[in-house]
Amino acid sequence: MQLSLSSKHATVEVTSLSSASSRLSGRLSTQRHTMHSLAIEKSDVSASSLSATHFLRPHLLKLAAYTPIEPFEILSARYGRRPEDIVKLDANENPYGPPPEVREALGKMAFPNVYPDPESRQLRKALAELNDIPMEHLLVGCGADELIDLLMRCVLDSGDKIIDCPPTFTMYAFDADVIDARVVTVPRLDGFKMDIEGVKHAVEVHKPKMVFLTSPNNPDGSMMTDEEIKAILDLPVLVVLDEAYIEFSDVPSKIKWVQQYNNLVVLRTFSKSAALAGLRVGYGSFPLAMVEYIWRAKQPYNVSVAAEVAACAALTNMDYLSTVRNALVCERERLMSKLKEIPFLQPYPSHANFILAKVLEGRDAKALKDGLAQQGIMVRHYAKKELSGYIRISVGKPEHTDALIDKLKSM
């Protein structure tokens, strides 16, 4: 019998247990002494001499911070204006707010002192009925952002790859960077159209695990056709379809497609159409073979009592949600026509609750955004190279459109 015991400091070969036991004991004693000496040497490095960054994963030291949108109270202090005097068109928030049932339900929460249902069963049941899909496919998150992060942590190892198609929602690349995944970029074509052939080539060459699709796309509002989505689903890769703005289009959600495709996840949110951005509620539809393991990895109490109560209450008044949706779509078309009257802006058609506009005539888009902010009107500008010459404008109420256009004409 031959057994080899290997370590960094010694290799011990045992040819006979009876004849070599004493030699083995001596050598192991020597090995323990060597390891003890190394431990002493290592302990000579005092904790006070170490930087706190010593304990972080090295790649995080190079991570670029995400740039979030700031809330009313911060903007109010910065620009010296009352919150109600600020026209906030920078974060695609719903200016009409949620149905009145939401405030009423939040005021009557029975058990805010008790941990929430870890499975969000009441909300998932309501969502299953609304979307005509078994609730076993559905998982609720603290915003769709949490589900993006959760999916990546469940699917990707360090060094694995995703495909990102910029300009698009920047959280995909950001979350990949956080977990030390690699981002393969397939830029969009003219008019922000998806480069389907480019994605196919990237999958063949780079062997990514995930592709992120956004329809309608943020920040331009363009849609993917069913044929384009199916072409990507034919590839050997997990497809994550983000439908955060689908309610503002005339195209049905693909949420039920997960029953047909084992490589599809569809994400939705209450932040936009239901106006619950501040309460953070999103949900995803997953293939049954996958969702069991996603459940195991998610935080047990990720959706608060208040968030589930609010979301369930919002779903009791679909007439209100439909009325607000139609009002925003109508105002989107009006905003588009008004923006076309501004000679230094080129707006792009949108199927979402925002419009992307290219800034022309040699004007600086960042300076235009800052100038509007000084006058109490917030729009979005991106520092990214492909979007540095654009501003994105959320659809607000008619009076918000009027205020924006008045300021633009004065500039």
Short mmCIF file of C-alpha atoms in Angstrom, two decimals:
data_model
loop_
_atom_site.label_atom_id
_atom_site.label_comp_id
_atom_site.label_asym_id
_atom_site.label_seq_id
_atom_site.Cartn_x
_atom_site.Cartn_y
_atom_site.Cartn_z
CA MET A 1 0.00 0.00 0.00
CA GLN A 2 1.35 3.45 -0.89
CA LEU A 3 -0.15 6.73 0.43
CA SER A 4 1.22 10.17 -0.28
CA LEU A 5 0.51 13.08 2.10
CA SER A 6 1.53 16.36 0.52
CA SER A 7 1.81 19.84 1.96
CA LYS A 8 3.58 23.07 1.12
CA HIS A 9 6.42 22.22 3.51
CA ALA A 10 6.81 18.43 3.33
CA THR A 11 5.87 15.28 1.45
CA VAL A 12 5.58 12.08 3.45
CA GLU A 13 5.44 8.73 1.67
CA VAL A 14 4.24 5.78 3.75
CA THR A 15 5.18 2.37 2.33
CA SER A 16 4.27 0.30 5.38
CA LEU A 17 2.12 1.41 8.31
CA SER A 18 3.90 -0.91 10.71
CA SER A 19 7.48 -0.06 9.77
CA ALA A 20 7.17 3.66 9.11
CA SER A 21 4.95 4.94 11.92
CA SER A 22 7.85 6.33 13.96
CA ARG A 23 9.40 8.05 10.96
CA LEU A 24 6.01 9.52 10.02
CA SER A 25 5.52 10.82 13.57
CA GLY A 26 8.90 12.51 13.53
CA ARG A 27 8.37 14.14 10.18
CA LEU A 28 4.90 15.38 11.06
CA SER A 29 6.36 16.87 14.24
CA THR A 30 8.93 18.70 12.14
CA GLN A 31 6.18 19.89 9.78
CA ARG A 32 4.11 21.23 12.71
CA HIS A 33 7.16 23.09 14.01
CA THR A 34 7.74 24.66 10.57
CA MET A 35 4.09 25.77 10.30
CA HIS A 36 4.22 27.19 13.84
CA SER A 37 7.31 29.21 12.94
CA LEU A 38 5.56 30.60 9.88
CA ALA A 39 2.56 31.55 12.01
CA ILE A 40 4.84 33.43 14.39
CA GLU A 41 6.47 35.27 11.49
CA LYS A 42 3.06 36.18 10.09
CA SER A 43 1.85 37.44 13.44
CA ASP A 44 4.71 39.92 13.48
CA VAL A 45 2.58 41.99 11.03
CA SER A 46 0.44 44.03 13.38
CA ALA A 47 -3.18 44.88 12.62
CA SER A 48 -2.38 48.58 13.02
CA SER A 49 0.00 48.43 10.06
CA LEU A 50 -2.70 47.15 7.70
CA SER A 51 -5.00 49.39 5.68
CA ALA A 52 -8.71 48.57 5.87
CA THR A 53 -8.60 48.02 2.10
CA HIS A 54 -6.28 45.05 2.72
CA PHE A 55 -9.35 42.95 3.52
CA LEU A 56 -11.30 43.83 0.37
CA ARG A 57 -11.36 41.81 -2.81
CA PRO A 58 -8.69 43.48 -5.00
CA HIS A 59 -10.95 44.13 -7.98
CA LEU A 60 -13.26 46.27 -5.83
CA LEU A 61 -10.49 48.84 -5.41
CA LYS A 62 -10.90 49.67 -9.10
CA LEU A 63 -14.72 49.62 -9.10
CA ALA A 64 -16.33 52.79 -10.44
CA ALA A 65 -19.22 53.95 -8.26
CA TYR A 66 -22.76 53.92 -9.63
CA THR A 67 -24.24 57.39 -10.06
CA PRO A 68 -27.75 57.44 -8.58
CA ILE A 69 -30.42 60.11 -8.95
CA GLU A 70 -30.88 62.36 -5.92
CA PRO A 71 -34.20 62.85 -4.09
CA PHE A 72 -36.27 66.01 -3.60
CA GLU A 73 -34.83 66.95 -0.21
CA ILE A 74 -31.23 66.97 -1.52
CA LEU A 75 -32.16 68.89 -4.66
CA SER A 76 -34.17 71.36 -2.57
CA ALA A 77 -31.17 72.16 -0.37
CA ARG A 78 -28.78 72.38 -3.31
CA TYR A 79 -30.82 74.72 -5.47
CA GLY A 80 -32.60 76.64 -2.75
CA ARG A 81 -36.06 75.70 -3.96
CA ARG A 82 -39.01 74.10 -2.23
CA PRO A 83 -39.50 70.46 -3.28
CA GLU A 84 -42.90 71.33 -4.77
CA ASP A 85 -41.20 73.95 -6.97
CA ILE A 86 -38.84 71.42 -8.52
CA VAL A 87 -39.85 69.75 -11.80
CA LYS A 88 -38.24 66.31 -11.48
CA LEU A 89 -37.87 64.70 -14.89
CA ASP A 90 -34.60 62.85 -14.33
CA ALA A 91 -35.46 59.41 -12.90
CA ASN A 92 -38.51 58.16 -14.84
CA GLU A 93 -40.63 58.32 -11.71
CA ASN A 94 -44.40 58.41 -11.98
CA PRO A 95 -45.55 61.96 -11.05
CA TYR A 96 -49.13 60.91 -10.34
CA GLY A 97 -48.23 58.66 -7.44
CA PRO A 98 -49.82 55.31 -6.56
CA PRO A 99 -53.55 54.58 -6.23
CA PRO A 100 -55.17 56.07 -3.09
CA GLU A 101 -55.61 52.54 -1.75
CA VAL A 102 -51.86 52.38 -1.21
CA ARG A 103 -51.70 55.20 1.33
CA GLU A 104 -54.77 53.84 3.06
CA ALA A 105 -53.30 50.34 3.29
CA LEU A 106 -49.96 51.61 4.58
CA GLY A 107 -51.76 53.52 7.31
CA LYS A 108 -53.52 50.35 8.41
CA MET A 109 -50.57 47.95 8.38
CA ALA A 110 -51.41 45.37 11.02
CA PHE A 111 -47.99 43.98 11.93
CA PRO A 112 -45.08 46.28 11.00
CA ASN A 113 -43.26 44.85 14.04
CA VAL A 114 -43.26 41.33 12.58
CA TYR A 115 -40.87 40.10 9.89
CA PRO A 116 -42.46 39.92 6.43
CA ASP A 117 -43.53 36.77 4.65
CA PRO A 118 -40.23 35.47 3.17
CA GLU A 119 -42.12 34.15 0.15
CA SER A 120 -44.31 37.23 -0.45
CA ARG A 121 -47.19 34.82 -1.04
CA GLN A 122 -50.02 37.33 -1.07
CA LEU A 123 -48.30 39.49 -3.67
CA ARG A 124 -47.15 36.56 -5.79
CA LYS A 125 -50.69 35.18 -5.82
CA ALA A 126 -52.03 38.53 -7.06
CA LEU A 127 -49.29 38.77 -9.70
CA ALA A 128 -49.96 35.22 -10.87
CA GLU A 129 -53.63 36.06 -11.43
CA LEU A 130 -52.78 39.34 -13.17
CA ASN A 131 -50.25 37.75 -15.54
CA ASP A 132 -52.01 34.38 -15.96
CA ILE A 133 -48.98 32.39 -14.89
CA PRO A 134 -48.52 29.91 -12.00
CA MET A 135 -47.12 31.70 -8.96
CA GLU A 136 -44.40 29.05 -8.67
CA HIS A 137 -42.62 30.87 -11.51
CA LEU A 138 -42.59 34.20 -9.65
CA LEU A 139 -40.09 35.64 -7.21
CA VAL A 140 -40.38 39.13 -5.68
CA GLY A 141 -37.42 41.36 -4.94
CA CYS A 142 -36.47 44.66 -3.37
CA GLY A 143 -36.80 46.26 -6.78
CA ALA A 144 -35.82 44.50 -9.99
CA ASP A 145 -32.27 45.67 -9.22
CA GLU A 146 -32.03 43.13 -6.42
CA LEU A 147 -33.07 40.34 -8.78
CA ILE A 148 -30.40 41.37 -11.31
CA ASP A 149 -27.76 41.19 -8.57
CA LEU A 150 -29.18 37.91 -7.22
CA LEU A 151 -29.19 36.29 -10.65
CA MET A 152 -25.59 37.25 -11.29
CA ARG A 153 -24.45 35.88 -7.94
CA CYS A 154 -26.26 32.61 -8.65
CA VAL A 155 -25.06 32.20 -12.23
CA LEU A 156 -21.61 33.80 -12.52
CA ASP A 157 -18.23 32.87 -11.10
CA SER A 158 -15.37 35.33 -11.02
CA GLY A 159 -14.15 35.77 -14.60
CA ASP A 160 -17.38 34.56 -16.23
CA LYS A 161 -18.83 36.78 -18.94
CA ILE A 162 -22.04 38.62 -19.69
CA ILE A 163 -23.09 40.44 -22.85
CA ASP A 164 -24.13 44.07 -22.45
CA CYS A 165 -25.59 46.14 -25.29
CA PRO A 166 -24.97 49.83 -24.55
CA PRO A 167 -26.34 52.33 -24.32
CA THR A 168 -28.68 50.54 -21.92
CA PHE A 169 -29.44 50.24 -18.21
CA THR A 170 -26.04 50.60 -16.55
CA MET A 171 -26.79 48.29 -13.60
CA TYR A 172 -25.99 45.22 -15.71
CA ALA A 173 -22.35 46.19 -16.21
CA PHE A 174 -22.11 47.62 -12.68
CA ASP A 175 -23.32 44.42 -10.98
CA ALA A 176 -21.01 42.35 -13.16
CA ASP A 177 -18.07 44.49 -12.07
CA VAL A 178 -19.04 44.05 -8.40
CA ILE A 179 -18.76 40.26 -8.60
CA ASP A 180 -15.64 40.34 -10.82
CA ALA A 181 -17.37 39.08 -13.95
CA ARG A 182 -16.30 40.24 -17.42
CA VAL A 183 -18.49 42.42 -19.63
CA VAL A 184 -18.52 41.76 -23.36
CA THR A 185 -19.88 44.86 -25.07
CA VAL A 186 -21.99 44.70 -28.23
CA PRO A 187 -22.83 48.34 -29.02
CA ARG A 188 -26.18 49.21 -30.53
CA LEU A 189 -26.54 50.18 -34.17
CA ASP A 190 -27.78 53.52 -35.52
CA GLY A 191 -31.08 54.50 -33.97
CA PHE A 192 -30.23 52.37 -30.91
CA LYS A 193 -31.26 49.18 -32.71
CA MET A 194 -29.98 45.91 -31.25
CA ASP A 195 -27.11 44.31 -33.18
CA ILE A 196 -28.50 40.77 -33.25
CA GLU A 197 -25.72 39.42 -35.47
CA GLY A 198 -23.18 41.07 -33.20
CA VAL A 199 -24.69 39.30 -30.18
CA LYS A 200 -24.64 35.96 -32.00
CA HIS A 201 -20.96 36.47 -32.87
CA ALA A 202 -20.09 37.49 -29.31
CA VAL A 203 -21.79 34.38 -27.90
CA GLU A 204 -19.86 32.16 -30.31
CA VAL A 205 -16.49 33.79 -29.62
CA HIS A 206 -16.65 34.69 -25.91
CA LYS A 207 -18.94 31.94 -24.54
CA PRO A 208 -20.78 34.20 -22.06
CA LYS A 209 -23.25 32.82 -19.53
CA MET A 210 -25.76 35.68 -19.67
CA VAL A 211 -27.18 38.22 -22.13
CA PHE A 212 -29.14 41.21 -20.85
CA LEU A 213 -31.91 42.60 -23.06
CA THR A 214 -34.05 45.64 -22.23
CA SER A 215 -37.35 46.25 -23.98
CA PRO A 216 -38.30 49.07 -23.96
CA ASN A 217 -34.67 50.04 -23.69
CA ASN A 218 -33.45 52.60 -21.19
CA PRO A 219 -32.39 55.33 -22.11
CA ASP A 220 -33.88 55.57 -25.62
CA GLY A 221 -37.23 53.75 -25.33
CA SER A 222 -36.79 51.45 -28.33
CA MET A 223 -38.42 48.00 -28.48
CA MET A 224 -37.15 44.63 -29.56
CA THR A 225 -39.35 42.57 -31.87
CA ASP A 226 -40.48 39.07 -30.95
CA GLU A 227 -38.28 37.71 -33.73
CA GLU A 228 -35.19 39.47 -32.35
CA ILE A 229 -35.81 38.14 -28.85
CA LYS A 230 -36.36 34.61 -30.15
CA ALA A 231 -33.14 34.81 -32.15
CA ILE A 232 -31.21 35.47 -28.93
CA LEU A 233 -33.15 32.75 -27.09
CA ASP A 234 -31.92 30.24 -29.67
CA LEU A 235 -28.37 30.79 -28.39
CA PRO A 236 -26.78 28.68 -25.59
CA VAL A 237 -26.95 31.46 -23.01
CA LEU A 238 -29.24 32.67 -20.21
CA VAL A 239 -31.32 35.58 -21.51
CA VAL A 240 -32.51 38.17 -18.99
CA LEU A 241 -35.28 40.33 -20.46
CA ASP A 242 -35.84 43.52 -18.48
CA GLU A 243 -39.38 44.84 -18.99
CA ALA A 244 -39.33 47.69 -16.47
CA TYR A 245 -41.20 49.97 -18.91
CA ILE A 246 -43.38 47.46 -20.77
CA GLU A 247 -46.64 48.97 -19.48
CA PHE A 248 -46.00 52.14 -21.51
CA SER A 249 -45.77 50.22 -24.78
CA ASP A 250 -48.51 48.56 -26.82
CA VAL A 251 -46.67 45.23 -26.79
CA PRO A 252 -47.66 42.37 -24.44
CA SER A 253 -45.18 41.27 -21.81
CA LYS A 254 -43.13 38.13 -22.44
CA ILE A 255 -43.53 37.06 -18.82
CA LYS A 256 -45.28 33.79 -19.79
CA TRP A 257 -42.51 32.82 -22.19
CA VAL A 258 -40.54 31.33 -19.29
CA GLN A 259 -42.92 28.37 -19.51
CA GLN A 260 -41.53 27.66 -22.99
CA TYR A 261 -37.89 28.71 -22.69
CA ASN A 262 -35.59 27.26 -20.04
CA ASN A 263 -33.00 29.96 -20.73
CA LEU A 264 -35.25 33.00 -20.15
CA VAL A 265 -35.87 35.22 -17.12
CA VAL A 266 -38.27 38.18 -17.39
CA LEU A 267 -38.05 41.09 -14.94
CA ARG A 268 -40.80 43.59 -14.06
CA THR A 269 -41.18 46.43 -11.56
CA PHE A 270 -43.72 48.44 -9.56
CA SER A 271 -41.48 51.52 -9.68
CA LYS A 272 -42.78 53.02 -12.92
CA SER A 273 -46.41 52.30 -13.80
CA ALA A 274 -47.47 51.72 -10.16
CA ALA A 275 -45.45 54.68 -8.83
CA LEU A 276 -43.84 52.72 -5.99
CA ALA A 277 -40.19 53.59 -6.71
CA GLY A 278 -39.63 54.66 -3.12
CA LEU A 279 -40.84 51.34 -1.70
CA ARG A 280 -38.67 49.13 -3.94
CA VAL A 281 -40.77 46.28 -5.31
CA GLY A 282 -39.85 44.27 -8.38
CA TYR A 283 -40.54 40.73 -9.53
CA GLY A 284 -39.22 38.16 -11.92
CA SER A 285 -40.58 35.20 -13.83
CA PHE A 286 -38.22 32.21 -13.92
CA PRO A 287 -38.15 28.70 -15.39
CA LEU A 288 -39.29 26.26 -12.70
CA ALA A 289 -36.06 24.26 -12.87
CA MET A 290 -34.10 27.41 -11.99
CA VAL A 291 -36.28 29.27 -9.52
CA GLU A 292 -35.92 26.62 -6.79
CA TYR A 293 -32.23 27.44 -6.47
CA ILE A 294 -32.72 31.21 -6.73
CA TRP A 295 -35.07 30.91 -3.75
CA ARG A 296 -32.32 29.23 -1.75
CA ALA A 297 -29.89 32.09 -2.40
CA LYS A 298 -32.12 35.12 -1.84
CA GLN A 299 -32.24 37.01 1.44
CA PRO A 300 -35.19 35.62 3.47
CA TYR A 301 -36.88 38.96 4.26
CA ASN A 302 -35.92 40.92 1.16
CA VAL A 303 -39.36 42.51 0.59
CA SER A 304 -40.59 44.60 3.52
CA VAL A 305 -44.07 44.44 5.00
CA ALA A 306 -44.74 47.97 3.74
CA ALA A 307 -43.58 47.12 0.21
CA GLU A 308 -45.80 44.05 -0.09
CA VAL A 309 -48.79 45.83 1.44
CA ALA A 310 -48.36 48.74 -1.00
CA ALA A 311 -47.93 46.53 -4.05
CA CYS A 312 -50.97 44.42 -3.21
CA ALA A 313 -53.04 47.55 -2.63
CA ALA A 314 -51.93 49.03 -5.97
CA LEU A 315 -53.14 45.91 -7.78
CA THR A 316 -56.64 46.34 -6.36
CA ASN A 317 -57.18 49.45 -8.50
CA MET A 318 -56.18 48.52 -12.03
CA ASP A 319 -58.49 51.21 -13.41
CA TYR A 320 -56.37 53.89 -11.73
CA LEU A 321 -53.13 52.34 -13.02
CA SER A 322 -54.56 52.17 -16.54
CA THR A 323 -55.78 55.79 -16.41
CA VAL A 324 -52.39 57.05 -15.25
CA ARG A 325 -50.61 54.93 -17.84
CA ASN A 326 -52.77 56.38 -20.62
CA ALA A 327 -52.21 59.91 -19.34
CA LEU A 328 -48.44 59.44 -19.43
CA VAL A 329 -48.50 57.91 -22.91
CA CYS A 330 -50.63 60.81 -24.15
CA GLU A 331 -48.27 63.32 -22.55
CA ARG A 332 -45.28 61.48 -24.04
CA GLU A 333 -46.61 62.17 -27.52
CA ARG A 334 -47.26 65.80 -26.64
CA LEU A 335 -43.76 66.16 -25.18
CA MET A 336 -42.32 64.63 -28.35
CA SER A 337 -44.08 67.17 -30.56
CA LYS A 338 -42.95 70.05 -28.33
CA LEU A 339 -39.33 68.88 -28.28
CA LYS A 340 -39.31 68.76 -32.09
CA GLU A 341 -39.95 72.51 -31.99
CA ILE A 342 -36.66 73.10 -30.16
CA PRO A 343 -34.05 73.60 -32.90
CA PHE A 344 -31.12 72.30 -30.88
CA LEU A 345 -32.79 69.02 -29.84
CA GLN A 346 -33.42 65.83 -31.80
CA PRO A 347 -35.83 63.59 -29.84
CA TYR A 348 -36.05 59.85 -30.50
CA PRO A 349 -39.32 57.88 -30.63
CA SER A 350 -40.02 56.12 -27.34
CA HIS A 351 -42.23 53.31 -26.02
CA ALA A 352 -41.45 54.16 -22.39
CA ASN A 353 -42.18 57.04 -20.00
CA PHE A 354 -39.20 59.09 -21.12
CA ILE A 355 -37.69 60.57 -24.28
CA LEU A 356 -34.02 60.69 -25.23
CA ALA A 357 -32.92 63.79 -27.14
CA LYS A 358 -29.66 64.50 -28.93
CA VAL A 359 -28.27 67.97 -28.29
CA LEU A 360 -27.36 69.73 -31.57
CA GLU A 361 -25.85 73.00 -32.86
CA GLY A 362 -22.63 72.50 -30.95
CA ARG A 363 -24.28 72.90 -27.57
CA ASP A 364 -22.91 71.05 -24.58
CA ALA A 365 -25.47 68.56 -23.24
CA LYS A 366 -24.07 68.63 -19.70
CA ALA A 367 -24.21 72.42 -19.65
CA LEU A 368 -27.80 72.29 -20.89
CA LYS A 369 -28.73 69.87 -18.12
CA ASP A 370 -27.02 72.06 -15.51
CA GLY A 371 -28.70 75.17 -16.85
CA LEU A 372 -32.12 73.60 -16.53
CA ALA A 373 -31.29 72.43 -13.01
CA GLN A 374 -30.48 75.97 -11.94
CA GLN A 375 -33.99 76.88 -13.02
CA GLY A 376 -35.54 74.03 -11.04
CA ILE A 377 -35.98 71.50 -13.85
CA MET A 378 -34.13 68.19 -13.54
CA VAL A 379 -33.32 66.06 -16.58
CA ARG A 380 -30.79 63.24 -16.94
CA HIS A 381 -27.35 63.48 -18.52
CA TYR A 382 -24.89 60.60 -18.77
CA ALA A 383 -21.12 60.88 -18.56
CA LYS A 384 -20.78 57.78 -20.76
CA LYS A 385 -19.06 58.51 -24.07
CA GLU A 386 -21.88 57.14 -26.23
CA LEU A 387 -24.44 59.36 -24.45
CA SER A 388 -22.44 62.47 -23.57
CA GLY A 389 -24.25 64.48 -26.24
CA TYR A 390 -27.77 63.54 -25.10
CA ILE A 391 -30.27 64.33 -22.37
CA ARG A 392 -33.07 62.05 -21.21
CA ILE A 393 -36.37 63.61 -20.17
CA SER A 394 -38.97 61.75 -18.10
CA VAL A 395 -42.61 62.24 -19.02
CA GLY A 396 -44.39 64.29 -16.38
CA LYS A 397 -47.70 66.04 -16.08
CA PRO A 398 -48.79 68.60 -18.72
CA GLU A 399 -47.65 71.49 -16.50
CA HIS A 400 -44.21 69.87 -16.23
CA THR A 401 -43.95 69.70 -20.01
CA ASP A 402 -44.99 73.34 -20.28
CA ALA A 403 -42.38 74.47 -17.75
CA LEU A 404 -39.63 72.48 -19.47
CA ILE A 405 -40.43 73.76 -22.95
CA ASP A 406 -40.68 77.35 -21.69
CA LYS A 407 -37.18 77.13 -20.18
CA LEU A 408 -35.73 75.42 -23.24
CA LYS A 409 -37.08 78.13 -25.54
CA SER A 410 -35.58 80.80 -23.29
CA MET A 411 -32.18 79.14 -23.59
#
